[in-house]
PDB file of C-alpha atoms in Angstrom:
ATOM      1  CA  GLN A   1     -22.003  -3.810  21.575  1.00  0.00           C
ATOM      2  CA  VAL A   2     -20.735  -4.155  18.028  1.00  0.00           C
ATOM      3  CA  GLN A   3     -18.524  -7.114  17.149  1.00  0.00           C
ATOM      4  CA  LEU A   4     -16.122  -6.962  14.204  1.00  0.00           C
ATOM      5  CA  VAL A   5     -14.434  -9.979  12.612  1.00  0.00           C
ATOM      6  CA  GLU A   6     -11.755  -9.626   9.926  1.00  0.00           C
ATOM      7  CA  SER A   7     -10.844 -12.309   7.406  1.00  0.00           C
ATOM      8  CA  GLY A   8      -8.998 -12.705   4.115  1.00  0.00           C
ATOM      9  CA  GLY A   9      -5.408 -12.303   5.265  1.00  0.00           C
ATOM     10  CA  GLY A  10      -2.656 -14.711   4.320  1.00  0.00           C
ATOM     11  CA  LEU A  11       0.702 -15.159   2.629  1.00  0.00           C
ATOM     12  CA  VAL A  12       1.175 -13.650  -0.823  1.00  0.00           C
ATOM     13  CA  GLN A  13       4.131 -12.861  -3.097  1.00  0.00           C
ATOM     14  CA  ALA A  14       5.102  -9.280  -3.877  1.00  0.00           C
ATOM     15  CA  GLY A  15       2.926  -7.909  -6.667  1.00  0.00           C
ATOM     16  CA  GLY A  16      -0.015 -10.076  -5.689  1.00  0.00           C
ATOM     17  CA  SER A  17      -3.432  -9.175  -4.319  1.00  0.00           C
ATOM     18  CA  LEU A  18      -5.615  -9.895  -1.301  1.00  0.00           C
ATOM     19  CA  ARG A  19      -9.133  -8.831  -0.345  1.00  0.00           C
ATOM     20  CA  LEU A  20      -9.837  -8.329   3.357  1.00  0.00           C
ATOM     21  CA  SER A  21     -13.361  -8.473   4.781  1.00  0.00           C
ATOM     22  CA  CYS A  22     -14.769  -7.110   8.040  1.00  0.00           C
ATOM     23  CA  VAL A  23     -18.151  -8.410   9.200  1.00  0.00           C
ATOM     24  CA  ALA A  24     -20.095  -6.357  11.753  1.00  0.00           C
ATOM     25  CA  SER A  25     -22.719  -7.817  14.095  1.00  0.00           C
ATOM     26  CA  GLY A  26     -24.386  -7.138  17.439  1.00  0.00           C
ATOM     27  CA  ARG A  27     -26.037  -3.943  18.705  1.00  0.00           C
ATOM     28  CA  THR A  28     -26.105  -1.250  16.049  1.00  0.00           C
ATOM     29  CA  PHE A  29     -27.872   2.082  15.530  1.00  0.00           C
ATOM     30  CA  GLY A  30     -27.600   2.417  11.793  1.00  0.00           C
ATOM     31  CA  THR A  31     -24.423   2.582   9.730  1.00  0.00           C
ATOM     32  CA  TYR A  32     -21.004   3.828  10.839  1.00  0.00           C
ATOM     33  CA  ALA A  33     -17.902   5.271   9.305  1.00  0.00           C
ATOM     34  CA  MET A  34     -15.253   2.544   9.104  1.00  0.00           C
ATOM     35  CA  ARG A  35     -11.460   2.436   9.056  1.00  0.00           C
ATOM     36  CA  TRP A  36      -8.698  -0.035   8.321  1.00  0.00           C
ATOM     37  CA  PHE A  37      -5.503   0.127  10.378  1.00  0.00           C
ATOM     38  CA  ARG A  38      -2.347  -1.958  10.287  1.00  0.00           C
ATOM     39  CA  GLN A  39       0.425  -2.724  12.752  1.00  0.00           C
ATOM     40  CA  ALA A  40       3.794  -4.248  11.922  1.00  0.00           C
ATOM     41  CA  PRO A  41       5.925  -5.948  14.627  1.00  0.00           C
ATOM     42  CA  GLY A  42       7.506  -3.341  16.900  1.00  0.00           C
ATOM     43  CA  GLU A  43       5.615  -0.505  15.193  1.00  0.00           C
ATOM     44  CA  GLU A  44       2.678   1.734  16.096  1.00  0.00           C
ATOM     45  CA  ARG A  45      -0.776   0.984  14.719  1.00  0.00           C
ATOM     46  CA  VAL A  46      -1.429   3.328  11.796  1.00  0.00           C
ATOM     47  CA  LEU A  47      -4.455   4.303   9.726  1.00  0.00           C
ATOM     48  CA  VAL A  48      -4.383   3.059   6.130  1.00  0.00           C
ATOM     49  CA  ALA A  49      -7.922   3.712   4.826  1.00  0.00           C
ATOM     50  CA  GLY A  50     -11.321   5.068   5.832  1.00  0.00           C
ATOM     51  CA  ILE A  51     -14.841   5.282   4.428  1.00  0.00           C
ATOM     52  CA  ASN A  52     -17.857   7.344   5.491  1.00  0.00           C
ATOM     53  CA  TRP A  53     -21.308   6.049   6.429  1.00  0.00           C
ATOM     54  CA  SER A  54     -22.724   6.220   2.889  1.00  0.00           C
ATOM     55  CA  GLY A  55     -19.652   4.808   1.142  1.00  0.00           C
ATOM     56  CA  ASP A  56     -19.172   7.792  -1.182  1.00  0.00           C
ATOM     57  CA  SER A  57     -16.139   9.343   0.535  1.00  0.00           C
ATOM     58  CA  THR A  58     -12.815   7.594   1.173  1.00  0.00           C
ATOM     59  CA  TYR A  59      -9.387   8.297   2.640  1.00  0.00           C
ATOM     60  CA  TYR A  60      -6.034   6.581   2.008  1.00  0.00           C
ATOM     61  CA  ALA A  61      -2.623   6.884   3.565  1.00  0.00           C
ATOM     62  CA  ASP A  62       0.025   8.029   1.093  1.00  0.00           C
ATOM     63  CA  SER A  63       1.772   4.667   1.358  1.00  0.00           C
ATOM     64  CA  VAL A  64      -1.205   2.779  -0.134  1.00  0.00           C
ATOM     65  CA  LYS A  65      -2.768   5.308  -2.538  1.00  0.00           C
ATOM     66  CA  GLY A  66      -3.355   3.817  -5.963  1.00  0.00           C
ATOM     67  CA  ARG A  67      -2.899   0.255  -4.665  1.00  0.00           C
ATOM     68  CA  PHE A  68      -5.597  -0.243  -2.008  1.00  0.00           C
ATOM     69  CA  ALA A  69      -9.354   0.361  -2.267  1.00  0.00           C
ATOM     70  CA  ILE A  70     -11.830   0.480   0.620  1.00  0.00           C
ATOM     71  CA  SER A  71     -15.533  -0.232   0.072  1.00  0.00           C
ATOM     72  CA  ARG A  72     -18.600  -1.168   2.077  1.00  0.00           C
ATOM     73  CA  ASP A  73     -21.801  -3.168   1.864  1.00  0.00           C
ATOM     74  CA  GLY A  74     -24.536  -0.921   3.246  1.00  0.00           C
ATOM     75  CA  VAL A  75     -27.077  -3.717   3.634  1.00  0.00           C
ATOM     76  CA  LYS A  76     -24.803  -5.894   5.790  1.00  0.00           C
ATOM     77  CA  ASN A  77     -22.662  -3.108   7.327  1.00  0.00           C
ATOM     78  CA  ASN A  78     -19.546  -4.913   6.132  1.00  0.00           C
ATOM     79  CA  VAL A  79     -16.355  -3.243   4.951  1.00  0.00           C
ATOM     80  CA  TYR A  80     -13.671  -4.488   2.554  1.00  0.00           C
ATOM     81  CA  LEU A  81     -10.094  -3.652   1.652  1.00  0.00           C
ATOM     82  CA  GLN A  82      -8.875  -4.646  -1.808  1.00  0.00           C
ATOM     83  CA  MET A  83      -5.071  -4.702  -1.765  1.00  0.00           C
ATOM     84  CA  ASN A  84      -3.221  -4.817  -5.091  1.00  0.00           C
ATOM     85  CA  SER A  85       0.461  -4.621  -6.038  1.00  0.00           C
ATOM     86  CA  LEU A  86       1.408  -5.742  -2.546  1.00  0.00           C
ATOM     87  CA  LYS A  87       4.896  -4.998  -1.241  1.00  0.00           C
ATOM     88  CA  PRO A  88       6.892  -6.617   1.597  1.00  0.00           C
ATOM     89  CA  GLU A  89       6.467  -3.396   3.593  1.00  0.00           C
ATOM     90  CA  ASP A  90       2.698  -4.024   3.610  1.00  0.00           C
ATOM     91  CA  THR A  91       3.299  -6.978   5.950  1.00  0.00           C
ATOM     92  CA  ALA A  92       1.314  -6.337   9.145  1.00  0.00           C
ATOM     93  CA  VAL A  93      -1.739  -7.293  11.157  1.00  0.00           C
ATOM     94  CA  TYR A  94      -4.722  -5.476   9.647  1.00  0.00           C
ATOM     95  CA  TYR A  95      -7.613  -4.295  11.847  1.00  0.00           C
ATOM     96  CA  CYS A  96     -11.009  -2.811  11.020  1.00  0.00           C
ATOM     97  CA  ALA A  97     -12.782  -0.371  13.331  1.00  0.00           C
ATOM     98  CA  THR A  98     -16.068   1.518  13.649  1.00  0.00           C
ATOM     99  CA  VAL A  99     -15.949   5.300  13.997  1.00  0.00           C
ATOM    100  CA  TYR A 100     -18.386   7.770  15.585  1.00  0.00           C
ATOM    101  CA  THR A 101     -17.710  11.502  15.314  1.00  0.00           C
ATOM    102  CA  GLY A 102     -14.117  10.850  14.321  1.00  0.00           C
ATOM    103  CA  GLU A 103     -13.332   8.511  17.246  1.00  0.00           C
ATOM    104  CA  VAL A 104     -12.724   4.759  17.069  1.00  0.00           C
ATOM    105  CA  LYS A 105     -15.369   2.863  19.071  1.00  0.00           C
ATOM    106  CA  ASN A 106     -14.861  -0.829  18.248  1.00  0.00           C
ATOM    107  CA  TRP A 107     -11.931  -2.948  17.037  1.00  0.00           C
ATOM    108  CA  GLY A 108     -11.795  -6.278  15.274  1.00  0.00           C
ATOM    109  CA  GLN A 109      -9.317  -8.989  16.283  1.00  0.00           C
ATOM    110  CA  GLY A 110      -7.050  -8.461  13.286  1.00  0.00           C
ATOM    111  CA  THR A 111      -5.928 -10.585  10.353  1.00  0.00           C
ATOM    112  CA  GLN A 112      -2.305 -11.255   9.378  1.00  0.00           C
ATOM    113  CA  VAL A 113      -1.031 -10.199   5.955  1.00  0.00           C
ATOM    114  CA  THR A 114       2.446 -11.377   4.964  1.00  0.00           C
ATOM    115  CA  VAL A 115       4.046 -10.336   1.666  1.00  0.00           C
ATOM    116  CA  SER A 116       7.183 -12.148   0.498  1.00  0.00           C
ATOM    117  CA  SER A 117       9.683 -10.837  -2.043  1.00  0.00           C
TER     118      SER A 117
END
């Protein structure tokens, strides 16, 4: 099995920045596509960013385009989410996930991001 552990969340003022990390370990068979999701209290979990196996193709939800950047470390199979110009509506628990053939296979435990005005 693959284990994913997120870190880097915290409390930040509006307009500030955070960098989330997701460390992958355990049984692997090469590299995977990766995604970042977020879930606010009382809301559905939604996709915010994705990156392919080689790191040369990315996807962003409209709500974060131009502010967030996803990247990966191919050697360590880690994935990152740089979050700039944060807004209170970005407040949520952020999760990373591995993807095979377009389907989520493994979830991390999540890291809390809170943005104050």
